[in-house]
Each structure stands twice: as C-alpha cells, then as structure tokens.
Amino acid sequence: DSAPAMVRVEFASGTEDVTIRLEPGQTIRGRVVTPDGAPLAGAQVRVCEWRGLYDMPWRATTDAEGRFAWRGAPKDAVLFELSKKGYMGRERHSLTASEKECEIVLLPMARTTGTVTDAESGKPVTDFAVMRGGMLFPKHTRPSWGKPQAVRDDAGRYSISFDTAHRLLQVKVEAIGYKPALSAEFRPEEVPGTIDFQLQKAAEIVGTVRMPDGNPAEGANVHLVPNGGFAFRYPAETVSSPSPACKTKA
C-alpha cells in the first residue's frame, strides 16, 4: 500500500499542474492488552489525526491476539484513538511506523460513587449535577469537562464512570445556591472508589441592568461566566420584574 501524502496548493490564475508522488507505505504495528498483559481482541483502532488532518479513513479491529497493523502508514507520527467496551479508551495516542510492535494498555473502566451534602448542616443536597473531567497533555492546566449528569437523589448520592484514560482525571459537582466543588486530581490507574463532596453556600451577586436611556432592562439575560469561560455554557438569570435588579449566585 502507498502512504498518504499531503501537498499545500495555492490556487491562482495560471497555477501550473500539481504533481503528487506517493511513497511506499510504512507499517505501524500494535498490540492492545490489559494491565496484566492479556490480549484484547475486538478493540477498535482508528486514526484521529495526521499533520493536522482529522478525517483520515483508516480503522481496524484487533485480532484474537490483540494485534493490528496499518501497512499504508506515513513515516512520521500518527495519532490514534483506541477503545473497547468495558475499558478506558485512549485518545490521541501517538504511534510511528517501525519494525517493532507497540504495546498499548487499556485499563478497565472505573466508577466513582459518593454523596453530596451541605457543608453547614450536613444534610444531603438532593438536586445537583456531577461531571467528569480530564487533562490529556502536560501543557493543559485546566481539565476539559464532559456533559453534566443531572442527579436527583434524596440521599444526595451519585455514581459516575470513567471511560477515557486522560493523563489526569477529576470530578466536579455543581448545585444551585452553592459554589462548585472539585475533587483532587487523580491518575486513571488510581480512580478513587468514593469521593464525597461538602458544598459551601454561594454568595449572592446583586446588580442592576439598564438600557442606554437609564430605564430598566426587563427580560435581559444575565450570565455568570468564569474567567476564560463561555457564557452559553452556563444558565442565565432572567430579569423579569419591572425593577431592573437581578440576583444570581457566585
């Protein structure tokens, strides 16, 4: 098989014909295993990026010995995604063509449970959202958060699973009227079985929304946005009374 090729072309009047030469393909060899070295048959392997190109079509399924091989690979590094049901997937895992076989370990999917309580009263917080986050590379200083999981439980209990092995993992809990709470960071090999949260009450922020002429801006949406965040990711408070005053939680 031939290796993929990429040529940058600027189209303009009088552009000459472009010649693209395909080089012989190299081979990327891999074996997907469990932490104790047992082969993982049926794991899904796909290219997720090469030289900034995200729609590479190559994908494969590991054989009975957990092996896969791409015989039309380029010479330079390629980023892969690897996954199997019941295990933590690997994202943006770098592999390069070689005569040697690379071994990739997939960890069993892990689950954390816990309770969420009011820090002052000790009573359960019965309506909250819990989400998992992760930092993939050392240069990342803040986690990327997954979709919030709404929880309504009279005892304030939650359960959340981790299906991707980021470099560092974390759990966050948010509830109306409380400050967000973050767990300590932990490695995918060391997911705690239990993480309990004690939420601190949030202070109110009181403000006034006015139109340019000074009249109340009834019906305006007010968003609380963290530094570097995005307004559309957070719920808005609506100024619905004739008074321009609006309260939200910090």
C-alpha positions as CSV (number, residue, x, y, z in Angstrom):
1,D,0.0,0.0,0.0
2,S,1.1,3.6,-0.6
3,A,1.5,6.1,2.2
4,P,-0.8,9.1,2.4
5,A,0.6,12.4,1.0
6,M,-0.2,16.0,1.7
7,V,0.7,18.9,-0.6
8,R,-0.3,22.5,0.1
9,V,-1.6,24.3,-3.0
10,E,-2.4,28.0,-3.5
11,F,-4.9,28.4,-6.4
12,A,-4.5,31.4,-8.5
13,S,-4.8,32.4,-12.2
14,G,-2.1,30.5,-14.2
15,T,-1.5,27.9,-11.5
16,E,0.5,25.0,-13.0
17,D,-0.4,21.4,-12.7
18,V,0.4,19.9,-9.3
19,T,2.2,16.6,-9.1
20,I,1.6,14.4,-6.0
21,R,4.0,11.5,-5.6
22,L,3.0,8.6,-3.4
23,E,5.7,6.9,-1.4
24,P,5.6,3.2,-0.4
25,G,3.6,2.7,2.8
26,Q,5.3,2.0,6.1
27,T,3.8,-0.3,8.8
28,I,2.6,0.7,12.2
29,R,2.2,-2.4,14.3
30,G,0.4,-2.5,17.6
31,R,-0.9,-4.9,20.3
32,V,-3.7,-3.9,22.7
33,V,-3.6,-5.6,26.1
34,T,-5.0,-5.4,29.6
35,P,-2.8,-4.2,32.5
36,D,-1.7,-7.8,33.2
37,G,-0.7,-8.3,29.5
38,A,-3.7,-10.4,28.3
39,P,-4.6,-9.6,24.7
40,L,-7.7,-7.6,24.0
41,A,-9.5,-8.9,20.9
42,G,-12.1,-6.8,19.2
43,A,-10.7,-3.4,20.3
44,Q,-11.4,-0.6,17.9
45,V,-8.4,1.3,16.5
46,R,-8.7,4.4,14.2
47,V,-6.5,7.3,13.0
48,C,-7.7,10.5,14.6
49,E,-5.1,13.0,13.3
50,W,-2.1,13.2,10.9
51,R,-0.4,16.5,10.2
52,G,-3.5,18.4,11.3
53,L,-5.8,16.3,9.1
54,Y,-8.7,14.9,11.1
55,D,-10.7,12.9,8.6
56,M,-8.3,10.0,7.9
57,P,-10.4,6.9,6.9
58,W,-8.2,4.2,8.3
59,R,-9.5,2.0,11.1
60,A,-9.2,-1.6,12.3
61,T,-10.3,-4.1,14.9
62,T,-7.7,-6.1,16.8
63,D,-7.5,-9.8,16.2
64,A,-7.6,-12.7,18.7
65,E,-4.1,-11.8,19.9
66,G,-5.0,-8.1,20.3
67,R,-2.9,-7.1,17.2
68,F,-3.4,-4.6,14.4
69,A,-1.3,-3.3,11.6
70,W,-1.5,-0.4,9.2
71,R,0.7,-1.2,6.2
72,G,0.0,2.0,4.3
73,A,1.2,4.4,7.0
74,P,3.4,7.5,6.6
75,K,6.9,7.7,8.0
76,D,6.0,10.3,10.7
77,A,3.9,10.1,13.8
78,V,0.2,9.5,13.6
79,L,-2.4,10.0,16.4
80,F,-4.8,7.1,17.1
81,E,-7.9,6.5,19.2
82,L,-8.3,3.1,20.8
83,S,-11.4,1.8,22.5
84,K,-13.2,-1.3,23.7
85,K,-16.4,-1.7,25.7
86,G,-15.7,-2.1,29.4
87,Y,-12.3,-0.3,29.2
88,M,-11.0,3.2,29.3
89,G,-10.3,4.4,25.8
90,R,-7.0,6.1,24.7
91,E,-7.3,9.4,22.8
92,R,-4.6,11.0,20.6
93,H,-2.1,8.1,21.2
94,S,1.0,8.7,19.1
95,L,2.4,5.8,17.1
96,T,5.2,5.8,14.4
97,A,6.0,3.2,11.8
98,S,8.6,0.7,13.0
99,E,9.7,-2.9,12.7
100,K,8.9,-3.2,16.4
101,E,5.4,-3.8,17.7
102,C,4.0,-1.2,20.1
103,E,2.1,-2.4,23.1
104,I,-0.9,-0.3,24.2
105,V,-2.6,-0.9,27.6
106,L,-6.3,-0.3,28.1
107,L,-7.4,0.0,31.7
108,P,-10.7,-1.4,32.9
109,M,-13.5,1.2,33.1
110,A,-13.6,2.7,36.6
111,R,-16.5,4.0,38.6
112,T,-16.6,6.5,41.5
113,T,-19.5,6.9,43.9
114,G,-20.2,9.4,46.7
115,T,-22.5,11.7,48.5
116,V,-23.1,15.5,48.2
117,T,-24.0,17.3,51.4
118,D,-24.4,20.9,52.7
119,A,-21.2,21.8,54.5
120,E,-23.0,23.7,57.2
121,S,-25.9,21.4,58.0
122,G,-24.6,18.1,56.8
123,K,-27.9,17.4,55.1
124,P,-27.9,15.9,51.6
125,V,-28.0,18.1,48.6
126,T,-30.7,16.4,46.6
127,D,-30.6,18.2,43.2
128,F,-27.2,18.7,41.6
129,A,-25.0,18.0,38.6
130,V,-21.9,15.9,38.5
131,M,-19.4,15.7,35.7
132,R,-16.0,14.1,34.9
133,G,-13.1,16.0,33.5
134,G,-9.6,15.2,32.3
135,M,-6.3,16.8,31.2
136,L,-4.8,14.9,28.2
137,F,-1.4,16.6,27.8
138,P,1.1,18.1,30.3
139,K,0.6,21.6,28.8
140,H,-3.0,21.5,29.8
141,T,-3.6,23.5,33.0
142,R,-7.4,23.1,33.3
143,P,-9.5,20.0,32.6
144,S,-11.9,19.6,29.8
145,W,-15.3,18.8,31.3
146,G,-17.8,16.3,29.9
147,K,-21.5,16.6,29.7
148,P,-23.1,17.3,33.2
149,Q,-25.1,14.4,34.6
150,A,-28.2,15.6,36.4
151,V,-28.8,13.9,39.8
152,R,-31.9,14.0,41.9
153,D,-31.5,11.7,44.9
154,D,-33.0,12.1,48.4
155,A,-29.8,10.9,50.0
156,G,-27.5,13.1,47.8
157,R,-25.8,10.0,46.2
158,Y,-24.2,9.9,42.8
159,S,-22.2,7.5,40.6
160,I,-20.1,8.3,37.6
161,S,-17.9,6.2,35.3
162,F,-14.6,7.0,33.6
163,D,-14.4,5.6,30.0
164,T,-11.3,7.6,28.8
165,A,-7.8,7.4,30.3
166,H,-6.7,11.1,30.3
167,R,-3.4,11.9,31.9
168,L,-5.2,13.3,34.9
169,L,-8.9,13.0,35.9
170,Q,-11.2,15.0,38.2
171,V,-14.8,15.2,39.3
172,K,-16.9,18.4,39.7
173,V,-20.2,18.9,41.4
174,E,-22.5,22.0,40.8
175,A,-25.7,22.8,42.6
176,I,-27.9,26.0,42.5
177,G,-27.1,28.2,45.5
178,Y,-23.7,26.5,46.1
179,K,-20.1,27.1,45.0
180,P,-18.8,24.5,42.5
181,A,-16.7,21.8,44.2
182,L,-13.8,20.0,42.6
183,S,-12.2,16.7,43.7
184,A,-8.4,16.3,43.8
185,E,-6.8,15.2,40.6
186,F,-6.0,11.5,40.1
187,R,-4.5,9.3,37.6
188,P,-6.6,6.8,35.6
189,E,-4.8,3.9,37.3
190,E,-5.9,5.3,40.7
191,V,-9.6,6.2,40.4
192,P,-11.0,6.5,43.9
193,G,-13.9,4.3,44.7
194,T,-15.5,7.0,46.8
195,I,-15.4,10.8,46.6
196,D,-17.7,12.8,48.9
197,F,-18.5,16.5,48.5
198,Q,-19.4,19.1,51.1
199,L,-20.8,22.1,49.3
200,Q,-20.3,25.7,50.5
201,K,-23.2,28.1,50.2
202,A,-22.6,30.7,47.4
203,A,-22.9,34.5,48.0
204,E,-25.4,36.5,46.1
205,I,-24.3,39.0,43.4
206,V,-26.8,41.8,43.1
207,G,-26.7,44.1,40.1
208,T,-28.8,46.4,38.0
209,V,-29.4,46.1,34.3
210,R,-30.4,49.3,32.5
211,M,-31.0,50.4,28.9
212,P,-28.8,53.2,27.4
213,D,-31.6,55.7,28.4
214,G,-31.5,54.5,32.0
215,N,-34.8,52.6,32.0
216,P,-34.9,49.1,33.5
217,A,-33.9,46.3,31.0
218,E,-36.7,43.9,31.8
219,G,-36.3,40.4,30.3
220,A,-32.4,40.7,30.0
221,N,-30.4,37.5,30.5
222,V,-27.6,37.7,32.9
223,H,-24.8,35.0,32.8
224,L,-22.2,34.2,35.4
225,V,-19.1,33.3,33.4
226,P,-15.7,32.3,35.0
227,N,-12.5,33.8,33.7
228,G,-11.8,32.3,30.3
229,G,-15.2,30.5,30.2
230,F,-18.1,30.8,27.7
231,A,-21.5,32.4,28.5
232,F,-23.5,29.8,26.6
233,R,-22.3,27.0,28.8
234,Y,-23.9,28.4,32.0
235,P,-27.5,29.0,32.9
236,A,-28.8,32.6,32.8
237,E,-30.9,34.5,35.3
238,T,-33.7,36.5,33.7
239,V,-34.7,39.9,34.8
240,S,-38.5,39.5,34.8
241,S,-39.8,42.1,37.2
242,P,-40.3,45.8,36.4
243,S,-37.4,46.5,38.7
244,P,-34.0,46.3,37.0
245,A,-32.5,44.5,39.9
246,C,-31.2,40.9,39.4
247,K,-29.7,38.4,41.8
248,T,-27.5,35.4,41.0
249,K,-25.2,33.1,42.8
250,A,-21.4,33.4,42.8
